[in-house]
mmCIF file of C-alpha atoms in Angstrom:
data_model
loop_
_atom_site.group_PDB
_atom_site.id
_atom_site.type_symbol
_atom_site.label_atom_id
_atom_site.label_comp_id
_atom_site.label_asym_id
_atom_site.label_seq_id
_atom_site.Cartn_x
_atom_site.Cartn_y
_atom_site.Cartn_z
ATOM 1 C CA MET A 803 104.383 90.797 134.758
ATOM 2 C CA SER A 804 103.776 87.787 132.493
ATOM 3 C CA THR A 805 106.577 85.479 131.426
ATOM 4 C CA THR A 806 106.657 86.892 127.906
ATOM 5 C CA ALA A 807 106.683 90.505 129.045
ATOM 6 C CA ALA A 808 109.337 89.824 131.649
ATOM 7 C CA ALA A 809 111.536 88.061 129.130
ATOM 8 C CA THR A 810 111.114 90.908 126.669
ATOM 9 C CA ALA A 811 111.891 93.569 129.257
ATOM 10 C CA THR A 812 114.921 91.703 130.522
ATOM 11 C CA THR A 813 116.301 91.168 127.066
ATOM 12 C CA ASP A 814 115.719 94.802 126.140
ATOM 13 C CA ALA A 815 117.878 95.814 129.066
ATOM 14 C CA ASP A 816 120.593 93.224 128.651
ATOM 15 C CA VAL A 817 121.167 92.869 124.908
ATOM 16 C CA PRO A 818 123.446 95.504 123.376
ATOM 17 C CA ALA A 819 121.716 97.199 120.438
ATOM 18 C CA ARG A 820 124.760 98.818 118.840
ATOM 19 C CA GLY A 821 125.276 97.387 115.369
ATOM 20 C CA ALA A 822 122.269 95.084 115.738
ATOM 21 C CA LEU A 823 120.669 95.997 112.412
ATOM 22 C CA ARG A 824 124.007 95.757 110.641
ATOM 23 C CA ALA A 825 124.381 92.218 111.984
ATOM 24 C CA LEU A 826 121.192 91.199 110.164
ATOM 25 C CA LEU A 827 122.389 92.319 106.727
ATOM 26 C CA PRO A 828 124.166 88.995 106.011
ATOM 27 C CA ALA A 829 120.711 87.389 105.909
ATOM 28 C CA LEU A 830 120.325 89.045 102.502
ATOM 29 C CA ALA A 831 123.304 87.092 101.140
ATOM 30 C CA ALA A 832 121.134 84.103 100.249
ATOM 31 C CA HIS A 833 118.951 86.381 98.109
ATOM 32 C CA ARG A 834 121.566 88.350 96.181
ATOM 33 C CA ALA A 835 119.679 88.345 92.890
ATOM 34 C CA MET A 836 116.420 89.542 94.414
ATOM 35 C CA THR A 837 118.272 92.108 96.516
ATOM 36 C CA ALA A 838 119.935 93.457 93.373
ATOM 37 C CA ARG A 839 116.578 93.645 91.558
ATOM 38 C CA THR A 840 115.004 95.421 94.525
ATOM 39 C CA CYS A 841 117.816 97.979 94.662
ATOM 40 C CA ALA A 842 117.572 98.529 90.896
ATOM 41 C CA ALA A 843 113.808 99.066 91.114
ATOM 42 C CA ALA A 844 114.226 101.508 93.999
ATOM 43 C CA LEU A 845 116.930 103.363 92.074
ATOM 44 C CA LEU A 846 114.765 103.646 88.958
ATOM 45 C CA GLU A 847 111.763 104.709 91.044
ATOM 46 C CA GLN A 848 113.625 107.495 92.814
ATOM 47 C CA GLY A 849 115.675 108.517 89.785
ATOM 48 C CA SER A 850 112.631 108.738 87.523
ATOM 49 C CA LEU A 851 110.919 111.044 90.020
ATOM 50 C CA VAL A 852 113.924 113.385 90.118
ATOM 51 C CA ALA A 853 114.139 113.392 86.320
ATOM 52 C CA LEU A 854 110.394 113.979 86.008
ATOM 53 C CA LEU A 855 110.362 116.945 88.378
ATOM 54 C CA THR A 856 113.437 118.493 86.772
ATOM 55 C CA LEU A 857 112.127 118.120 83.217
ATOM 56 C CA ALA A 858 108.683 119.359 84.228
ATOM 57 C CA ALA A 859 110.200 122.449 85.862
ATOM 58 C CA HIS A 860 112.272 123.134 82.727
ATOM 59 C CA THR A 861 109.196 122.665 80.521
ATOM 60 C CA VAL A 862 107.082 125.052 82.580
ATOM 61 C CA GLY A 863 109.957 127.533 82.748
ATOM 62 C CA THR A 864 110.352 127.396 78.979
ATOM 63 C CA ALA A 865 106.634 128.042 78.479
ATOM 64 C CA VAL A 866 106.380 130.879 81.023
ATOM 65 C CA ILE A 867 109.745 132.626 80.653
ATOM 66 C CA GLU A 868 110.524 132.058 76.984
ATOM 67 C CA GLY A 869 106.978 131.628 75.664
ATOM 68 C CA HIS A 870 107.725 128.340 73.882
ATOM 69 C CA ALA A 871 105.317 125.407 73.927
ATOM 70 C CA PRO A 872 106.856 122.038 74.812
ATOM 71 C CA SER A 873 107.988 119.936 71.883
ATOM 72 C CA ALA A 874 106.606 116.507 71.048
ATOM 73 C CA GLY A 875 109.812 114.932 72.328
ATOM 74 C CA THR A 876 109.487 116.711 75.672
ATOM 75 C CA VAL A 877 105.867 115.626 76.073
ATOM 76 C CA THR A 878 106.804 112.056 75.170
ATOM 77 C CA ALA A 879 109.627 112.088 77.718
ATOM 78 C CA LEU A 880 107.318 113.407 80.436
ATOM 79 C CA VAL A 881 104.707 110.740 79.732
ATOM 80 C CA ALA A 882 107.384 108.047 79.671
ATOM 81 C CA LEU A 883 108.784 109.219 83.015
ATOM 82 C CA VAL A 884 105.315 109.197 84.567
ATOM 83 C CA LEU A 885 104.783 105.618 83.384
ATOM 84 C CA VAL A 886 108.238 104.513 84.555
ATOM 85 C CA ARG A 887 107.671 106.142 87.930
ATOM 86 C CA ALA A 888 104.293 104.400 88.397
ATOM 87 C CA LEU A 889 105.599 101.028 87.234
ATOM 88 C CA MET A 890 108.785 101.170 89.309
ATOM 89 C CA THR A 891 106.875 102.254 92.416
ATOM 90 C CA TRP A 892 104.717 99.151 92.176
ATOM 91 C CA ARG A 893 107.664 96.947 91.227
ATOM 92 C CA GLU A 894 109.824 98.176 94.092
ATOM 93 C CA MET A 895 107.046 97.584 96.634
ATOM 94 C CA ASP A 896 106.422 94.111 95.236
ATOM 95 C CA LEU A 897 110.078 93.081 95.209
ATOM 96 C CA SER A 898 110.982 94.627 98.579
ATOM 97 C CA HIS A 899 108.138 92.895 100.405
ATOM 98 C CA ASP A 900 108.796 89.609 98.619
ATOM 99 C CA LEU A 901 112.431 89.857 99.682
ATOM 100 C CA ALA A 902 111.503 90.781 103.260
ATOM 101 C CA TYR A 903 109.135 87.848 103.702
ATOM 102 C CA ARG A 904 111.679 85.403 102.261
ATOM 103 C CA VAL A 905 114.328 86.642 104.697
ATOM 104 C CA LEU A 906 111.888 86.520 107.627
ATOM 105 C CA ALA A 907 110.978 82.916 106.769
ATOM 106 C CA VAL A 908 114.654 81.957 107.033
ATOM 107 C CA LEU A 909 115.079 83.933 110.265
ATOM 108 C CA ARG A 910 112.122 82.166 111.881
ATOM 109 C CA VAL A 911 113.720 78.784 111.239
ATOM 110 C CA ARG A 912 117.085 79.990 112.562
ATOM 111 C CA VAL A 913 115.495 81.455 115.698
ATOM 112 C CA PHE A 914 113.676 78.211 116.470
ATOM 113 C CA ASP A 915 116.889 76.266 115.835
ATOM 114 C CA GLY A 916 118.702 78.569 118.253
ATOM 115 C CA LEU A 917 116.063 78.132 120.953
ATOM 116 C CA ALA A 918 116.083 74.372 120.553
ATOM 117 C CA ARG A 919 119.890 74.276 120.551
ATOM 118 C CA SER A 920 120.376 76.447 123.620
ATOM 119 C CA ALA A 921 117.438 75.292 125.765
ATOM 120 C CA PRO A 922 116.340 71.776 124.738
ATOM 121 C CA ALA A 923 114.747 71.117 128.097
ATOM 122 C CA ARG A 924 112.296 73.920 127.538
ATOM 123 C CA VAL A 925 111.142 73.045 124.045
ATOM 124 C CA ALA A 926 108.051 71.194 125.207
ATOM 125 C CA GLY A 927 107.210 73.563 128.047
ATOM 126 C CA ARG A 928 105.265 76.770 128.433
ATOM 127 C CA ARG A 929 108.444 78.768 128.968
ATOM 128 C CA SER A 930 109.703 77.791 125.530
ATOM 129 C CA GLY A 931 106.384 78.858 124.036
ATOM 130 C CA ASP A 932 106.648 82.271 125.637
ATOM 131 C CA LEU A 933 110.217 82.705 124.395
ATOM 132 C CA SER A 934 109.236 81.571 120.919
ATOM 133 C CA ALA A 935 106.308 83.996 120.816
ATOM 134 C CA THR A 936 108.569 86.866 121.840
ATOM 135 C CA ALA A 937 111.205 85.890 119.293
ATOM 136 C CA MET A 938 108.651 85.567 116.504
ATOM 137 C CA ALA A 939 107.239 89.002 117.346
ATOM 138 C CA ASP A 940 110.757 90.407 117.055
ATOM 139 C CA VAL A 941 111.218 88.722 113.669
ATOM 140 C CA GLU A 942 107.930 90.144 112.399
ATOM 141 C CA ALA A 943 108.982 93.614 113.543
ATOM 142 C CA LEU A 944 112.044 93.386 111.304
ATOM 143 C CA GLU A 945 109.818 93.296 108.207
ATOM 144 C CA PHE A 946 109.994 97.084 108.100
ATOM 145 C CA PHE A 947 113.789 97.022 108.055
ATOM 146 C CA TYR A 948 114.079 94.578 105.180
ATOM 147 C CA ALA A 949 111.138 95.933 103.140
ATOM 148 C CA HIS A 950 111.473 99.689 103.635
ATOM 149 C CA THR A 951 115.070 100.500 104.547
ATOM 150 C CA THR A 952 117.900 98.590 102.887
ATOM 151 C CA ALA A 953 117.238 99.124 99.159
ATOM 152 C CA GLN A 954 115.803 102.590 99.726
ATOM 153 C CA LEU A 955 118.929 103.769 101.545
ATOM 154 C CA LEU A 956 121.206 102.566 98.754
ATOM 155 C CA ALA A 957 119.010 104.122 96.088
ATOM 156 C CA ALA A 958 118.713 107.432 97.946
ATOM 157 C CA GLY A 959 122.479 107.657 98.330
ATOM 158 C CA THR A 960 123.019 106.944 94.641
ATOM 159 C CA VAL A 961 120.374 109.425 93.483
ATOM 160 C CA PHE A 962 121.669 112.145 95.776
ATOM 161 C CA THR A 963 125.251 111.576 94.641
ATOM 162 C CA GLY A 964 124.272 111.708 90.983
ATOM 163 C CA GLY A 965 122.122 114.801 91.468
ATOM 164 C CA SER A 966 124.922 116.513 93.393
ATOM 165 C CA MET A 967 127.371 115.857 90.546
ATOM 166 C CA VAL A 968 124.952 117.444 88.076
ATOM 167 C CA LEU A 969 124.411 120.424 90.372
ATOM 168 C CA THR A 970 128.175 120.872 90.618
ATOM 169 C CA THR A 971 128.362 121.464 86.869
ATOM 170 C CA VAL A 972 125.164 123.554 86.671
ATOM 171 C CA GLU A 973 125.266 125.731 89.798
ATOM 172 C CA PRO A 974 127.587 124.821 92.702
ATOM 173 C CA TRP A 975 126.017 127.403 95.008
ATOM 174 C CA MET A 976 122.787 125.405 95.084
ATOM 175 C CA LEU A 977 124.778 122.408 96.220
ATOM 176 C CA THR A 978 126.062 124.366 99.213
ATOM 177 C CA ALA A 979 122.441 124.971 100.226
ATOM 178 C CA VAL A 980 121.541 121.291 99.868
ATOM 179 C CA LEU A 981 124.540 119.465 101.327
ATOM 180 C CA PRO A 982 124.247 120.676 104.960
ATOM 181 C CA VAL A 983 120.548 119.844 105.059
ATOM 182 C CA ALA A 984 121.180 116.395 103.591
ATOM 183 C CA ALA A 985 123.897 115.774 106.202
ATOM 184 C CA LEU A 986 121.558 116.796 109.030
ATOM 185 C CA LEU A 987 118.750 114.620 107.663
ATOM 186 C CA ALA A 988 121.105 111.639 107.496
ATOM 187 C CA ALA A 989 122.416 112.228 111.037
ATOM 188 C CA ALA A 990 119.029 112.964 112.665
ATOM 189 C CA PRO A 991 117.946 109.303 113.141
ATOM 190 C CA PHE A 992 121.074 108.655 115.233
ATOM 191 C CA ALA A 993 120.850 111.817 117.356
ATOM 192 C CA ASP A 994 118.609 110.122 119.925
ATOM 193 C CA ALA A 995 119.152 106.501 118.940
ATOM 194 C CA ARG A 996 119.427 105.088 122.474
ATOM 195 C CA ALA A 997 116.226 106.746 123.696
ATOM 196 C CA ARG A 998 114.396 105.817 120.480
ATOM 197 C CA THR A 999 115.439 102.195 120.934
ATOM 198 C CA ALA A 1000 114.233 102.284 124.546
ATOM 199 C CA ARG A 1001 110.851 103.730 123.533
ATOM 200 C CA GLY A 1002 110.413 101.071 120.880
ATOM 201 C CA GLY A 1003 111.354 98.387 123.397
ATOM 202 C CA ARG A 1004 108.818 99.687 125.914
ATOM 203 C CA THR A 1005 106.085 99.593 123.307
ATOM 204 C CA ARG A 1006 106.834 95.994 122.325
ATOM 205 C CA THR A 1007 107.120 94.983 125.989
ATOM 206 C CA ALA A 1008 103.713 96.482 126.750
ATOM 207 C CA VAL A 1009 102.133 94.817 123.710
ATOM 208 C CA ALA A 1010 103.707 91.464 124.627
ATOM 209 C CA GLY A 1011 102.389 91.765 128.197
ATOM 210 C CA LEU A 1012 98.867 92.556 126.998
ATOM 211 C CA SER A 1013 98.930 89.670 124.528
ATOM 212 C CA ALA A 1014 100.187 87.172 127.105
ATOM 213 C CA ASP A 1015 97.665 88.239 129.761
ATOM 214 C CA THR A 1016 94.840 88.056 127.230
ATOM 215 C CA VAL A 1017 95.772 84.501 126.234
ATOM 216 C CA GLU A 1018 96.092 83.439 129.867
ATOM 217 C CA THR A 1019 92.694 84.951 130.684
ATOM 218 C CA VAL A 1020 91.004 83.148 127.812
ATOM 219 C CA ASP A 1021 92.722 79.839 128.643
ATOM 220 C CA GLY A 1022 91.695 80.077 132.302
ATOM 221 C CA LEU A 1023 88.234 81.569 131.794
ATOM 222 C CA ARG A 1024 86.460 78.612 133.405
ATOM 223 C CA GLU A 1025 88.598 78.814 136.546
ATOM 224 C CA LEU A 1026 88.258 82.597 136.733
ATOM 225 C CA LEU A 1027 84.456 82.317 136.612
ATOM 226 C CA ALA A 1028 84.469 79.516 139.175
ATOM 227 C CA PHE A 1029 86.546 81.542 141.657
ATOM 228 C CA GLY A 1030 84.968 84.918 140.878
ATOM 229 C CA ALA A 1031 88.280 86.406 139.703
ATOM 230 C CA LEU A 1032 87.176 87.539 136.239
ATOM 231 C CA THR A 1033 86.586 91.136 137.338
ATOM 232 C CA GLU A 1034 90.112 91.405 138.708
ATOM 233 C CA HIS A 1035 91.576 90.032 135.484
ATOM 234 C CA ARG A 1036 89.487 92.436 133.418
ATOM 235 C CA ARG A 1037 90.905 95.281 135.504
ATOM 236 C CA LYS A 1038 94.398 93.908 134.884
ATOM 237 C CA LEU A 1039 93.772 93.773 131.136
ATOM 238 C CA ALA A 1040 92.483 97.352 131.178
ATOM 239 C CA GLU A 1041 95.671 98.449 132.950
ATOM 240 C CA ARG A 1042 97.744 96.608 130.353
ATOM 241 C CA GLY A 1043 95.818 98.415 127.645
ATOM 242 C CA ARG A 1044 96.568 101.777 129.237
ATOM 243 C CA GLN A 1045 100.266 100.874 129.382
ATOM 244 C CA VAL A 1046 100.226 100.018 125.673
ATOM 245 C CA GLY A 1047 98.473 103.286 124.900
ATOM 246 C CA ASP A 1048 100.956 105.313 126.944
ATOM 247 C CA ALA A 1049 103.940 103.633 125.286
ATOM 248 C CA GLN A 1050 102.510 104.081 121.808
ATOM 249 C CA ARG A 1051 101.657 107.733 122.450
ATOM 250 C CA ALA A 1052 105.161 108.447 123.700
ATOM 251 C CA GLU A 1053 106.674 106.820 120.621
ATOM 252 C CA ALA A 1054 104.242 108.515 118.228
ATOM 253 C CA THR A 1055 104.800 111.920 119.846
ATOM 254 C CA TRP A 1056 108.559 111.690 119.414
ATOM 255 C CA GLU A 1057 108.202 110.538 115.810
ATOM 256 C CA ALA A 1058 105.896 113.494 115.135
ATOM 257 C CA VAL A 1059 108.524 115.845 116.557
ATOM 258 C CA ALA A 1060 111.197 114.183 114.414
ATOM 259 C CA ALA A 1061 108.987 114.570 111.331
ATOM 260 C CA ALA A 1062 108.496 118.258 112.135
ATOM 261 C CA VAL A 1063 112.262 118.700 112.395
ATOM 262 C CA ARG A 1064 112.728 117.046 109.002
ATOM 263 C CA ASP A 1065 110.079 119.320 107.487
ATOM 264 C CA LEU A 1066 111.810 122.343 108.997
ATOM 265 C CA LEU A 1067 115.104 121.268 107.449
ATOM 266 C CA ILE A 1068 113.412 120.944 104.059
ATOM 267 C CA VAL A 1069 112.027 124.471 104.429
ATOM 268 C CA VAL A 1070 115.551 125.727 105.191
ATOM 269 C CA ALA A 1071 116.777 123.940 102.064
ATOM 270 C CA VAL A 1072 114.035 125.541 99.967
ATOM 271 C CA LEU A 1073 114.963 129.012 101.220
ATOM 272 C CA GLY A 1074 118.641 128.336 100.566
ATOM 273 C CA VAL A 1075 118.006 127.062 97.038
ATOM 274 C CA VAL A 1076 115.772 130.028 96.204
ATOM 275 C CA ALA A 1077 118.419 132.451 97.484
ATOM 276 C CA ALA A 1078 121.131 130.657 95.498
ATOM 277 C CA ALA A 1079 118.996 130.685 92.354
ATOM 278 C CA ALA A 1080 118.278 134.404 92.718
ATOM 279 C CA GLN A 1081 121.987 135.125 93.121
ATOM 280 C CA SER A 1082 122.843 132.961 90.099
ATOM 281 C CA MET A 1083 120.261 134.658 87.899
ATOM 282 C CA THR A 1084 121.469 138.083 88.988
ATOM 283 C CA SER A 1085 125.069 137.199 88.148
ATOM 284 C CA GLY A 1086 124.069 135.588 84.854
ATOM 285 C CA ARG A 1087 125.218 132.060 85.705
ATOM 286 C CA LEU A 1088 121.667 130.770 85.283
ATOM 287 C CA HIS A 1089 119.091 132.149 82.894
ATOM 288 C CA GLY A 1090 115.754 131.258 81.375
ATOM 289 C CA ALA A 1091 114.201 127.882 82.101
ATOM 290 C CA TRP A 1092 117.418 126.466 83.553
ATOM 291 C CA ALA A 1093 116.856 128.315 86.821
ATOM 292 C CA PRO A 1094 113.601 126.510 87.794
ATOM 293 C CA ALA A 1095 115.048 123.236 86.469
ATOM 294 C CA ALA A 1096 118.120 123.568 88.701
ATOM 295 C CA MET A 1097 115.936 124.447 91.682
ATOM 296 C CA ALA A 1098 113.725 121.406 91.047
ATOM 297 C CA LEU A 1099 116.785 119.170 90.778
ATOM 298 C CA ALA A 1100 118.323 120.520 93.981
ATOM 299 C CA LEU A 1101 115.153 120.008 95.983
ATOM 300 C CA SER A 1102 114.024 116.734 94.398
ATOM 301 C CA VAL A 1103 117.267 114.930 95.329
ATOM 302 C CA LEU A 1104 116.506 115.818 98.953
ATOM 303 C CA GLY A 1105 113.179 113.981 98.791
ATOM 304 C CA PRO A 1106 114.653 110.454 98.875
ATOM 305 C CA VAL A 1107 117.088 111.536 101.593
ATOM 306 C CA ALA A 1108 114.244 112.831 103.784
ATOM 307 C CA GLU A 1109 112.179 109.692 103.185
ATOM 308 C CA SER A 1110 115.165 107.492 103.977
ATOM 309 C CA ALA A 1111 115.750 109.471 107.183
ATOM 310 C CA ARG A 1112 112.153 108.775 108.211
ATOM 311 C CA ALA A 1113 112.524 105.062 107.472
ATOM 312 C CA LEU A 1114 115.871 104.942 109.254
ATOM 313 C CA SER A 1115 114.354 106.591 112.331
ATOM 314 C CA GLN A 1116 111.800 103.801 112.563
ATOM 315 C CA ALA A 1117 114.444 101.173 111.882
ATOM 316 C CA VAL A 1118 116.620 102.487 114.732
ATOM 317 C CA ALA A 1119 113.738 101.781 117.118
ATOM 318 C CA LEU A 1120 113.998 98.119 116.085
ATOM 319 C CA ARG A 1121 117.585 97.680 117.245
ATOM 320 C CA ALA A 1122 116.610 95.903 120.456
ATOM 321 C CA ALA A 1123 114.445 93.461 118.512
ATOM 322 C CA ALA A 1124 117.260 92.945 116.033
ATOM 323 C CA SER A 1125 119.663 92.243 118.909
ATOM 324 C CA ARG A 1126 117.373 89.589 120.348
ATOM 325 C CA VAL A 1127 116.919 87.921 116.971
ATOM 326 C CA ASP A 1128 120.658 87.952 116.332
ATOM 327 C CA ALA A 1129 121.328 86.537 119.806
ATOM 328 C CA ALA A 1130 118.757 83.768 119.302
ATOM 329 C CA VAL A 1131 120.189 82.840 115.913
ATOM 330 C CA LYS A 1132 123.738 82.664 117.309
ATOM 331 C CA ALA A 1133 122.800 81.024 120.622
ATOM 332 C CA PRO A 1134 125.380 78.373 121.600
ATOM 333 C CA ALA A 1135 124.366 74.828 122.417
ATOM 334 C CA LEU A 1136 124.212 73.859 126.090
ATOM 335 C CA ALA A 1137 127.070 71.684 127.280
#
């Protein structure tokens, strides 16, 4: 195993991953204003979608059930929500990635400072280069966490809470069909957190090994040709490639299973909401266009929760990388 791969594998096994992502949240403190803008954009993006789906369901219900065409105000509101949704989607993506890259730039400097502080004798050597390459790969992997997880989780929680409060006043029975599914979606990413972290670590270890062996082969190409060892190194690279493929397939297969479970939970929520709506209409608690509007609201607030669960599942796989970055940043100076 190459130096980089060995270092990655060793660190994966030795560094505790519990609370690793939470330890990286203070890095956002230097960007409070941008973090606040990103959270606001995510909140408007998710909230506008829920409002759009609910109003559209009420409009269609009014046209079909009551035979009334939508008013000019309703059409204007729908168009405005579509525009807000499109604009906030772009704005949230722009801000979240800008924020992520700013945080990663700071983390890179802190990681290099930690390596130089804890191992000054290795700064000029190959070993330091391998460690730096591994650490930088870990930092780059955290882009997903900062760009696709933090603001989205806060916005999803806010939207779901607000939608639940509205459902409580409109039809509490629909809330009973939504709450258990939302709780399961939120808990699912942590159900197999240790194994998911291990699978993610194996994938990054395999990729690091392939990258290191490729660089070493290119650097020593003249010697390999002179000693007739190129064929053996090509076989070694092919084996590394198979290891990367196996690790990636294992990770992708589990994520596909997790996605199927999330879809199944959404189907259960749909059936529960439909049953609750039918019961409410039979008892007279809901009537006319308010029934489809309440159903759309109940199901649309689950959308951000399901998407956040997917993002959180991928973020959990980064805990080992987050642990290594946190350890490098906080590395003590050698006596």
